[in-house]
PDB file of C-alpha atoms in Angstrom:
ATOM      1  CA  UNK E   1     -50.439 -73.218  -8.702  1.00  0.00           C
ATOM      2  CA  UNK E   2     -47.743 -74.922  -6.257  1.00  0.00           C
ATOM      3  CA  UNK E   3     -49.778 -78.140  -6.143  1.00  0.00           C
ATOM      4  CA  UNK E   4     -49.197 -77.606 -10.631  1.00  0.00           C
ATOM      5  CA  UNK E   5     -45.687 -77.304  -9.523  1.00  0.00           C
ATOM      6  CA  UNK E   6     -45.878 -80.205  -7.115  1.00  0.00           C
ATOM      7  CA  UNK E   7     -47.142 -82.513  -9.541  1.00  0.00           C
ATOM      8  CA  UNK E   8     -44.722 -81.040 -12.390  1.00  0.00           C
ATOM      9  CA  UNK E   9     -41.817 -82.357  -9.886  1.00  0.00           C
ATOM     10  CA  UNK E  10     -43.838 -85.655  -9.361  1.00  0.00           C
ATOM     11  CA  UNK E  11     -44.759 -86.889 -12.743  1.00  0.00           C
ATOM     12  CA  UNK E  12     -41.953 -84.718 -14.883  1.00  0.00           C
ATOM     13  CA  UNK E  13     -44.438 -82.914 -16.959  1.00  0.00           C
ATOM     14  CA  UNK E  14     -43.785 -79.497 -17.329  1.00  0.00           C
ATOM     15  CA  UNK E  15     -46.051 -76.833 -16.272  1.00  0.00           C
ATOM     16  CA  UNK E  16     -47.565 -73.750 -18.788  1.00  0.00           C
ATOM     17  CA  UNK E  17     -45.955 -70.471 -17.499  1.00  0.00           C
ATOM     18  CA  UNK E  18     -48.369 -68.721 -14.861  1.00  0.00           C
ATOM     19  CA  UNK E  19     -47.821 -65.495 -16.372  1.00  0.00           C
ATOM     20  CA  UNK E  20     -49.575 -66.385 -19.991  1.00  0.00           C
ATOM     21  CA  UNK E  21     -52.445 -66.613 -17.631  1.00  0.00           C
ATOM     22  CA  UNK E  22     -51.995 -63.909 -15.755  1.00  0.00           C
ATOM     23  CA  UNK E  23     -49.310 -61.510 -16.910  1.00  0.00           C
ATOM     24  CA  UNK E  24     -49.672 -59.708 -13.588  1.00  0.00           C
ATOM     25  CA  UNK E  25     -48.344 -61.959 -11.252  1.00  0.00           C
ATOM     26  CA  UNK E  26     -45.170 -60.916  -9.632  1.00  0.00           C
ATOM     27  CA  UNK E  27     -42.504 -61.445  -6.791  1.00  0.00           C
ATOM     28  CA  UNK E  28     -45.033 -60.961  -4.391  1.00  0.00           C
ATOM     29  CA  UNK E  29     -47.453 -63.531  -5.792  1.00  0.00           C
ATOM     30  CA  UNK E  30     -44.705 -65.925  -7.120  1.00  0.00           C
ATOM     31  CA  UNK E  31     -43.334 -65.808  -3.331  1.00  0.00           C
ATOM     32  CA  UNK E  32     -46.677 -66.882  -2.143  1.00  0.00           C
ATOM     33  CA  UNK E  33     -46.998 -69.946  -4.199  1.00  0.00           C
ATOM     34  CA  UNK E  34     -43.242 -70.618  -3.633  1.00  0.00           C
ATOM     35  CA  UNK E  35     -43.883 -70.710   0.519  1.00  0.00           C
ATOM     36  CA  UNK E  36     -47.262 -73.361  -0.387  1.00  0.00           C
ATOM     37  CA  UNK E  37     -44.767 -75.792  -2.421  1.00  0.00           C
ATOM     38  CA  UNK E  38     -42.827 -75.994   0.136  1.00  0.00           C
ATOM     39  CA  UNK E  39     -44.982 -76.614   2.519  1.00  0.00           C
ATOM     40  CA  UNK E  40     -46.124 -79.626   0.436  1.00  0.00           C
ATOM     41  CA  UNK E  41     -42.389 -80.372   0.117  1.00  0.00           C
ATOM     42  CA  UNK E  42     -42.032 -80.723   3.846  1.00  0.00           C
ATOM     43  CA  UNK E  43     -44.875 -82.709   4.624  1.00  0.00           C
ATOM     44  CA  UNK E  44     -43.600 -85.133   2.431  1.00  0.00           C
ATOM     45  CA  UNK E  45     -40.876 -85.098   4.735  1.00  0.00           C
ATOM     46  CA  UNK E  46     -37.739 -82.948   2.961  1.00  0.00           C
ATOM     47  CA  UNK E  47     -36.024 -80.961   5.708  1.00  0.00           C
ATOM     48  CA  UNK E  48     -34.619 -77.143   4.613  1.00  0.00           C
ATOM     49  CA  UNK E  49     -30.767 -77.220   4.708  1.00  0.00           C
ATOM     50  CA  UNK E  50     -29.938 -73.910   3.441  1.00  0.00           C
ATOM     51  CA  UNK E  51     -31.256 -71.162   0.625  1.00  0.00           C
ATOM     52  CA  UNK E  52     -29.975 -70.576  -2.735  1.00  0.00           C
ATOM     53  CA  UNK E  53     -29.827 -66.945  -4.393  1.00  0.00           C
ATOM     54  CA  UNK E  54     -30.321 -66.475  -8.006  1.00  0.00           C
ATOM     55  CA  UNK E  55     -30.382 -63.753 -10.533  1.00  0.00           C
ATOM     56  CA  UNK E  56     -27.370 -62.711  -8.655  1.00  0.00           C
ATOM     57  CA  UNK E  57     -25.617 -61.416 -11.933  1.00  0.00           C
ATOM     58  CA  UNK E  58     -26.381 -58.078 -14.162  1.00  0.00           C
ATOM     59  CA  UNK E  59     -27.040 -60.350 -17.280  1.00  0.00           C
ATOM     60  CA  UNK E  60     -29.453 -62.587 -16.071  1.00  0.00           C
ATOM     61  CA  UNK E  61     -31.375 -59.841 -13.889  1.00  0.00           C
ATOM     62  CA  UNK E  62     -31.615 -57.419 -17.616  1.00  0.00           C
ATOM     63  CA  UNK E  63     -32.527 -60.767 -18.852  1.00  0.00           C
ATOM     64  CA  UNK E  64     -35.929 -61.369 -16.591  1.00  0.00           C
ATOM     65  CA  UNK E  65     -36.745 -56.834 -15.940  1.00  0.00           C
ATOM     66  CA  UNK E  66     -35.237 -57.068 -12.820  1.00  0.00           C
ATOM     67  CA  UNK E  67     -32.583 -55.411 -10.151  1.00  0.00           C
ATOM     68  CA  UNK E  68     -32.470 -57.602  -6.910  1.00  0.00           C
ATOM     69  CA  UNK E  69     -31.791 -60.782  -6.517  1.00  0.00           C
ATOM     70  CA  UNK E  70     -34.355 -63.997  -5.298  1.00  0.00           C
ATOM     71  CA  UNK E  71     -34.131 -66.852  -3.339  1.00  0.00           C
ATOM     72  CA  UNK E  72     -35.252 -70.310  -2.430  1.00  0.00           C
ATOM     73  CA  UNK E  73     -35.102 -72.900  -0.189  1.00  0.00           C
ATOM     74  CA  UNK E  74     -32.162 -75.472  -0.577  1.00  0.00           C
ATOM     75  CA  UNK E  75     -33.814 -79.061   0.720  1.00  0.00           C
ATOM     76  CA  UNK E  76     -31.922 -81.745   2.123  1.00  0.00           C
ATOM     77  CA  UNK E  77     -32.987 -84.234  -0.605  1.00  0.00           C
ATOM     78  CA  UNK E  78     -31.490 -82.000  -3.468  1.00  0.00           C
ATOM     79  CA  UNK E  79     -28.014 -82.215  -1.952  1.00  0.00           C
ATOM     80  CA  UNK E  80     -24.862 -84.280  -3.122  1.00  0.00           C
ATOM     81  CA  UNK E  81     -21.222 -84.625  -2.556  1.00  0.00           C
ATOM     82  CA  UNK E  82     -18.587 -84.451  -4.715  1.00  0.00           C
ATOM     83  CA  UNK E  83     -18.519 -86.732  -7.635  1.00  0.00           C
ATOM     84  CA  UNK E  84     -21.652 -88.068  -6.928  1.00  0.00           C
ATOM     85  CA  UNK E  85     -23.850 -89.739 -10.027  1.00  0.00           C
ATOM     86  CA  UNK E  86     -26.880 -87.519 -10.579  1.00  0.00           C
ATOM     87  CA  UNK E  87     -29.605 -89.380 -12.600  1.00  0.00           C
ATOM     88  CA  UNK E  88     -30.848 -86.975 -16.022  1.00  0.00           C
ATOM     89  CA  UNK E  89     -34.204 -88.481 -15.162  1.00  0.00           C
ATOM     90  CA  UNK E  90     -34.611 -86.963 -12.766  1.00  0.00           C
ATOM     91  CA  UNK E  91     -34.842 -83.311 -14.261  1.00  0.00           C
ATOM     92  CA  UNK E  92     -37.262 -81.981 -16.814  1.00  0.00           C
ATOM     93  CA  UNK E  93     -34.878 -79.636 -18.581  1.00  0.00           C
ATOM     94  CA  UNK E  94     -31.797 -79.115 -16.761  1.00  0.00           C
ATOM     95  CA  UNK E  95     -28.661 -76.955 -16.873  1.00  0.00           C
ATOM     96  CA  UNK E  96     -25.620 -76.891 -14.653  1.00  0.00           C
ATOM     97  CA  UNK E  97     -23.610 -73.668 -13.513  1.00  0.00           C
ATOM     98  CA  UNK E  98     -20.504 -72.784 -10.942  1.00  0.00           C
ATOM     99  CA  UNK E  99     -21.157 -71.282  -7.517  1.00  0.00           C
ATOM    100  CA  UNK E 100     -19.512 -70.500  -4.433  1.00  0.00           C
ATOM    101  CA  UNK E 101     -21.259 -72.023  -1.165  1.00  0.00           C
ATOM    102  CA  UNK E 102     -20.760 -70.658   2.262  1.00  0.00           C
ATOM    103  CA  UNK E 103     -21.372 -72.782   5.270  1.00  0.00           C
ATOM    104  CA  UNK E 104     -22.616 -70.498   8.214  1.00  0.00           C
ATOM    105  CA  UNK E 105     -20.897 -71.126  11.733  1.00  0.00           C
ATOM    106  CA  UNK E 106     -23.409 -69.044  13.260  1.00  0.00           C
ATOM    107  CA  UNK E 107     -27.356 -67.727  13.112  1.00  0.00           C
ATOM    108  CA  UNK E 108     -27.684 -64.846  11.271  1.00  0.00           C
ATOM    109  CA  UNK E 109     -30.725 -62.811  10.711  1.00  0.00           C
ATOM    110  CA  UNK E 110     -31.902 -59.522   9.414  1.00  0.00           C
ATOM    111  CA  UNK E 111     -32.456 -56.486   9.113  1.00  0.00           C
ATOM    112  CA  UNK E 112     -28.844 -54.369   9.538  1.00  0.00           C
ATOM    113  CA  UNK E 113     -26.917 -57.445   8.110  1.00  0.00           C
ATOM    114  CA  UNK E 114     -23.903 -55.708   7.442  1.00  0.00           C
ATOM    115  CA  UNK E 115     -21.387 -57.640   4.721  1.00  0.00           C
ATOM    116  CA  UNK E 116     -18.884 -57.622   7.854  1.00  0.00           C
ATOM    117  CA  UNK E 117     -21.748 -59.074   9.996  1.00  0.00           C
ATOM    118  CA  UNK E 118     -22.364 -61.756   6.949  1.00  0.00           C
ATOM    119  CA  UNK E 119     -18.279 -62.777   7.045  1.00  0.00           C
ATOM    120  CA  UNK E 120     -18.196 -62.979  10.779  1.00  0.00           C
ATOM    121  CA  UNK E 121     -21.033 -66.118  10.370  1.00  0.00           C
ATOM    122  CA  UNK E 122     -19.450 -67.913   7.751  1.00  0.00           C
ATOM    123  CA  UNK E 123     -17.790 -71.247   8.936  1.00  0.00           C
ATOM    124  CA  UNK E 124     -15.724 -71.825   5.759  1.00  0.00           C
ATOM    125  CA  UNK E 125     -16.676 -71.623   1.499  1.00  0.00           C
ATOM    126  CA  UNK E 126     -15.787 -74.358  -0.698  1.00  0.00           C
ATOM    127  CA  UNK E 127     -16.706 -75.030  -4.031  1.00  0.00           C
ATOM    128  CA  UNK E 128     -20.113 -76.408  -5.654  1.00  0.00           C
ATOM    129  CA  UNK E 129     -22.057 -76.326  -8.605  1.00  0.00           C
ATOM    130  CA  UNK E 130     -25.809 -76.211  -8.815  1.00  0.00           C
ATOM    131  CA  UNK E 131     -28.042 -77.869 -11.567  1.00  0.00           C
ATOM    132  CA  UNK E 132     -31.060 -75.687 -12.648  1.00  0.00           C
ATOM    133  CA  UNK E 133     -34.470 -76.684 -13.696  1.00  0.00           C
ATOM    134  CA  UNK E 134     -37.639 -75.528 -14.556  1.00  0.00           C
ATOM    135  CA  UNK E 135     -40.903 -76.560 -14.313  1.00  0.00           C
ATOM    136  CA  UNK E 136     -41.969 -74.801 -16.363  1.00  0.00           C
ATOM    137  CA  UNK E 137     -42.404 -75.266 -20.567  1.00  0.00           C
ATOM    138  CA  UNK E 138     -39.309 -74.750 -22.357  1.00  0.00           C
ATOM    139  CA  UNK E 139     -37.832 -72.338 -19.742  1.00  0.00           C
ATOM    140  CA  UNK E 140     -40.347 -70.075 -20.569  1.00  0.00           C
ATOM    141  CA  UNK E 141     -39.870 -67.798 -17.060  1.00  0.00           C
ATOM    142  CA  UNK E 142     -40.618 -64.590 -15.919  1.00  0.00           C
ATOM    143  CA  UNK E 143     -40.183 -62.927 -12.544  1.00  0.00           C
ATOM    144  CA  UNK E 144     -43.157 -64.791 -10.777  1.00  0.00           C
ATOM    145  CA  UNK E 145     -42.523 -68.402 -12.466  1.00  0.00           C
ATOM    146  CA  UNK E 146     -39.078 -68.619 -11.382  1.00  0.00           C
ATOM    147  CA  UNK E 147     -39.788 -67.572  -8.239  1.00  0.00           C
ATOM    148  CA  UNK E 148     -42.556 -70.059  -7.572  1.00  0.00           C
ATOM    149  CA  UNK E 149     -40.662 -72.602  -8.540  1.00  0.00           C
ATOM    150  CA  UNK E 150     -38.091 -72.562  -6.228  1.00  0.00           C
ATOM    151  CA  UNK E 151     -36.224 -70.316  -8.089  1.00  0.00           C
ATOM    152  CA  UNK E 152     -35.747 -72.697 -10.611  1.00  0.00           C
ATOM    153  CA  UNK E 153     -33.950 -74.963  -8.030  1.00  0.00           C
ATOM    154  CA  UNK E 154     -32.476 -78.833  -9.413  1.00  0.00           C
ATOM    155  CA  UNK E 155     -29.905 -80.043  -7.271  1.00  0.00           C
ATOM    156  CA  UNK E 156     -26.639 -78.535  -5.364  1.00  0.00           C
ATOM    157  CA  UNK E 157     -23.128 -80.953  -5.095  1.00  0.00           C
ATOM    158  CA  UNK E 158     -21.013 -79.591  -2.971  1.00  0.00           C
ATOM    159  CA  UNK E 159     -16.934 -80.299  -1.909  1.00  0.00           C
ATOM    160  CA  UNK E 160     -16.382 -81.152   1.838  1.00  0.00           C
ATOM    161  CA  UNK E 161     -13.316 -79.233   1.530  1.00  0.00           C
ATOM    162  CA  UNK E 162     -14.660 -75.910   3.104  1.00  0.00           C
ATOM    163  CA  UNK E 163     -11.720 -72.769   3.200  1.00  0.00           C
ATOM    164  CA  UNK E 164     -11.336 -70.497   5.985  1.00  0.00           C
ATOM    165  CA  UNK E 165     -13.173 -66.780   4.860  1.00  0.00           C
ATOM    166  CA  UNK E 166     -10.209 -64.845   6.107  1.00  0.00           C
ATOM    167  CA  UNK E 167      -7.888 -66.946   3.727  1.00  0.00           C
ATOM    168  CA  UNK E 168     -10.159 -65.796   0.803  1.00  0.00           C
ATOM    169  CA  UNK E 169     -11.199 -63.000  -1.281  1.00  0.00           C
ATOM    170  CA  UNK E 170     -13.946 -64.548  -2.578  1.00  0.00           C
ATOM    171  CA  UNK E 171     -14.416 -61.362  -4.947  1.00  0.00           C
ATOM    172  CA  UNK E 172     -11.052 -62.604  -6.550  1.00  0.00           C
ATOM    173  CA  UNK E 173     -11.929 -66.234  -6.671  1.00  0.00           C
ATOM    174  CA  UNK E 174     -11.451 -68.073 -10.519  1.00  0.00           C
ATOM    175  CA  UNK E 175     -13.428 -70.830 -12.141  1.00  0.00           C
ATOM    176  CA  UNK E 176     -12.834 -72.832 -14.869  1.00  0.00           C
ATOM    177  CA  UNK E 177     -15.922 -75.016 -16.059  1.00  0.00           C
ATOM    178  CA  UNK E 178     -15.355 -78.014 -18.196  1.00  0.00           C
ATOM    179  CA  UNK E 179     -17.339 -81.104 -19.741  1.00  0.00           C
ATOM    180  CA  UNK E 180     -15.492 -84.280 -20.207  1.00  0.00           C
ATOM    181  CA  UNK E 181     -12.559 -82.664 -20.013  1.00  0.00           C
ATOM    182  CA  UNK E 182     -13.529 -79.694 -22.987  1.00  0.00           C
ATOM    183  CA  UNK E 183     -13.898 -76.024 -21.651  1.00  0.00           C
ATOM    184  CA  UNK E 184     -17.164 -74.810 -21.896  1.00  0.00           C
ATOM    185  CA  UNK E 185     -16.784 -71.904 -19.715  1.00  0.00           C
ATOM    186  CA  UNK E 186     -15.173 -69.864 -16.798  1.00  0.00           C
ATOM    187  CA  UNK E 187     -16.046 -67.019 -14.495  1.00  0.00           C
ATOM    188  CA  UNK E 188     -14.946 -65.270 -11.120  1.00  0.00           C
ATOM    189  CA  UNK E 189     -16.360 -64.526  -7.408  1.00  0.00           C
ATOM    190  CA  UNK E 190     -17.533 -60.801  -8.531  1.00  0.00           C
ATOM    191  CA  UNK E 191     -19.868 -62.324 -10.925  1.00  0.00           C
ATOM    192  CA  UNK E 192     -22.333 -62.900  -7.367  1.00  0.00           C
ATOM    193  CA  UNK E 193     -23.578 -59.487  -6.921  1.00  0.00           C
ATOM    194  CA  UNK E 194     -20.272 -58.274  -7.560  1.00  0.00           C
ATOM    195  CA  UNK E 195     -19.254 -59.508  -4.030  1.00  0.00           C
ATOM    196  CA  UNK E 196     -20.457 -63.461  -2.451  1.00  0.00           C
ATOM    197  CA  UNK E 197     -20.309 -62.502   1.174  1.00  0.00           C
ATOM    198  CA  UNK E 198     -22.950 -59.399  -0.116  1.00  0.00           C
ATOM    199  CA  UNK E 199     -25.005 -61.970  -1.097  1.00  0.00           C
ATOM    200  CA  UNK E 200     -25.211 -63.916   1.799  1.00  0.00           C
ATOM    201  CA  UNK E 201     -25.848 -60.395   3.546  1.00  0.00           C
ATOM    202  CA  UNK E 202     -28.324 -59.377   1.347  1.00  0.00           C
ATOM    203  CA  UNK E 203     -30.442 -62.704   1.798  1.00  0.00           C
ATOM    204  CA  UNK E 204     -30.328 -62.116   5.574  1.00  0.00           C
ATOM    205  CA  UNK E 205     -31.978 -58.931   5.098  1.00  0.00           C
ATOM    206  CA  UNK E 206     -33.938 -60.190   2.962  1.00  0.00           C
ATOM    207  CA  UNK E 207     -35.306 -63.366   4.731  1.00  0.00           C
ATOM    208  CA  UNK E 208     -35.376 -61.682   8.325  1.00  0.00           C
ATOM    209  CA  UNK E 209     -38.017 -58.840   6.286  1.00  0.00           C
ATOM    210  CA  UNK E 210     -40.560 -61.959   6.389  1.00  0.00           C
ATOM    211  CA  UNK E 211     -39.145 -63.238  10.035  1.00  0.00           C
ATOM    212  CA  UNK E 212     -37.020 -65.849   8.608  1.00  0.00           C
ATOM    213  CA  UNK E 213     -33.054 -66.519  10.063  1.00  0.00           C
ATOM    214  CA  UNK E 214     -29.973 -68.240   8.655  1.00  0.00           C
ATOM    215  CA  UNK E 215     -29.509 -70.586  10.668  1.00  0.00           C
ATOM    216  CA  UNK E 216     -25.805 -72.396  11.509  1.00  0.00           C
ATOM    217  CA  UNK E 217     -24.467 -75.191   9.245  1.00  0.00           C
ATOM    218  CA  UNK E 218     -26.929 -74.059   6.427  1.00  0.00           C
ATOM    219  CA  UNK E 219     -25.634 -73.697   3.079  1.00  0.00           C
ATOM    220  CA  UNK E 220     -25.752 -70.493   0.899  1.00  0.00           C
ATOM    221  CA  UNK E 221     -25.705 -70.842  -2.581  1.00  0.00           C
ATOM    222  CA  UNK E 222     -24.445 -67.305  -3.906  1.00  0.00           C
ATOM    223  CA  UNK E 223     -25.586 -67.323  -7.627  1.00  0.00           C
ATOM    224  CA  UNK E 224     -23.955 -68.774 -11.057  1.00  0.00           C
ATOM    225  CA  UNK E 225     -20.487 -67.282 -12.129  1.00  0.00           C
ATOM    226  CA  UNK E 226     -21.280 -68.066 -15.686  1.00  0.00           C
ATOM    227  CA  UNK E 227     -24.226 -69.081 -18.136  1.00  0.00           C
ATOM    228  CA  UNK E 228     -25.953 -72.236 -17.018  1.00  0.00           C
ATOM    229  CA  UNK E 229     -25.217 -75.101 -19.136  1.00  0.00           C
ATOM    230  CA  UNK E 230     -27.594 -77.524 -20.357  1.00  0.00           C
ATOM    231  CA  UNK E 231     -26.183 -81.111 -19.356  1.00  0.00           C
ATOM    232  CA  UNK E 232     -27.045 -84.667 -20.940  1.00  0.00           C
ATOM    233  CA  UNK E 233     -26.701 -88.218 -18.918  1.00  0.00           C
ATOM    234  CA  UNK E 234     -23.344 -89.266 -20.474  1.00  0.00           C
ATOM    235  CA  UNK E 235     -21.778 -86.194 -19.720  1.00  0.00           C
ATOM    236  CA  UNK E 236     -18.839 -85.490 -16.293  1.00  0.00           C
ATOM    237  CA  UNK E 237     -18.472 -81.906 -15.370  1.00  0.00           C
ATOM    238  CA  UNK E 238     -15.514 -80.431 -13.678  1.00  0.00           C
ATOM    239  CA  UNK E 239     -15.547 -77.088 -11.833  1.00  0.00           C
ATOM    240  CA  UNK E 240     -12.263 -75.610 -10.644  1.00  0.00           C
ATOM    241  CA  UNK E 241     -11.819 -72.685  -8.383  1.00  0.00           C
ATOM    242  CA  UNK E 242      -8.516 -70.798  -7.440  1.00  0.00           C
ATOM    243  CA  UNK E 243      -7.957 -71.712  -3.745  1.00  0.00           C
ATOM    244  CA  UNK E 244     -11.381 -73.736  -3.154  1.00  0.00           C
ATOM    245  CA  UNK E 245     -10.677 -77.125  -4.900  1.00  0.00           C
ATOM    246  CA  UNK E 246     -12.874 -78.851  -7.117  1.00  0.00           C
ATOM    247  CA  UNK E 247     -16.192 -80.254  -7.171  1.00  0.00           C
ATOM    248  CA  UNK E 248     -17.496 -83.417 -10.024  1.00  0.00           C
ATOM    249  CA  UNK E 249     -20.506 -84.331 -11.393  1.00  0.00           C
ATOM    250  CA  UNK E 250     -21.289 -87.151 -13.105  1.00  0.00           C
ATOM    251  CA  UNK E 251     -24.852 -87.596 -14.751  1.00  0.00           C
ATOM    252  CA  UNK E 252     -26.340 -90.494 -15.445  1.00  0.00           C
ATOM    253  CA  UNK E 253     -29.422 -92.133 -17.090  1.00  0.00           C
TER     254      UNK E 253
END
């Protein structure tokens, strides 16, 4: 199954969902083929930079049966800057959403994570956006698909403007989504597990279950503040957050 998703990534050609062929597959299993991908990821000679959370919000986790969170790798050669040109053809199907990213100053690894613990390793949060993508046939995920495919992982762009946590509420934090310059959506921090820093607390945990750390200068992707948006080459998206700055996308063919 992660050499299907390996080859989905390759060639562009999506996948059938895993769970049409065996409806009981779950985290466990979709965890499994997510830590083989990556492994074939590596050797190719990617480098892990950070993790991303999804399913961080009520909506989406009533939306896949769910109550926790999951997680993925981020990998170095999914990451851009701000206002970088990110080619459509690269992506099978994707969509774009809002998130708040936390650098960590320090390593940090489960279990006992406290949220307090979490804020003392952050370095600084900024603003980012992260386009989704599935490997999958017409987004047609459940628990164990998304999982095993990186949690549906695309692409982060992220600001180099990073704030100082203890100027921030991140709970508090706006954002205003637009698409060549039209509002298509907007959202706040609490919309991450109704707290960002909990996230990156709750992924610690998580990860150092399975003997895995944060380590410092990764980035944490805390999980979409709105519905994703499906994006187009042609298109420039904007997102805008109260006391982070701004981070630009422009896709391309």
């Amino acid at each position: 199954m992660a050499e299907q998703l390996y080859e989905a990534r390759r060639t562009g050609v999506p996948v059938q969902p895993f769970t049409d062929a065996d409806p009981t597959l779950g985290a466990d299993e979709g965890y499994l083929i997510q830590q083989e991908l990556v492994r074939l990821l590596l050797a190719d000679g990617d480098r892990i930079v950070g993790h991303k959370v999804g399913l961080t919000s009520r909506p989406m986790q009533r939306m896949l049966g769910v109550d926790s969170p999951d997680f993925a790798p981020v990998l170095e050669s999914t990451v851009y800057s701000d206002g970088a040109e990110v080619s459509a053809g690269a992506f099978i199907q994707p969509k774009i959403e809002a998130e708040i990213v936390f650098v960590l100053g320090s390593r940090l690894q489960g279990p006992g994570v406290t949220v307090s613990d979490a804020r003392a390793a952050v370095a600084g949060v900024g603003a980012s956006v992260e386009i989704v993508d599935s490997r999958v046939v017409d987004w047609r995920i459940r628990l164990a698909d998304t999982i095993a495919d990186l949690a549906s992982s695309g692409a982060v762009a992220r600001s180099s403007r990073l704030a100082p946590l203890s100027d921030v509420d991140t709970r508090l934090v706006g954002m205003v989504m637009s698409r060549d310059g039209e509002l298509v959506d907007t959202g706040a921090g609490a919309a991450a597990l109704g707290d960002p820093v909990g996230v990156v607390a709750w992924l610690a945990n998580t990860l150092g279950a399975r003997g895995v750390a944060l380590e410092e200068g990764h980035l944490i992707m805390t999980g979409a503040l709105h519905a994703a948006v499906p994006m187009s080459a042609g298109e420039t998206y904007l997102a805008e957050f109260d006391r982070l700055g701004s981070i630009t996308v422009r896709v391309v063919d």
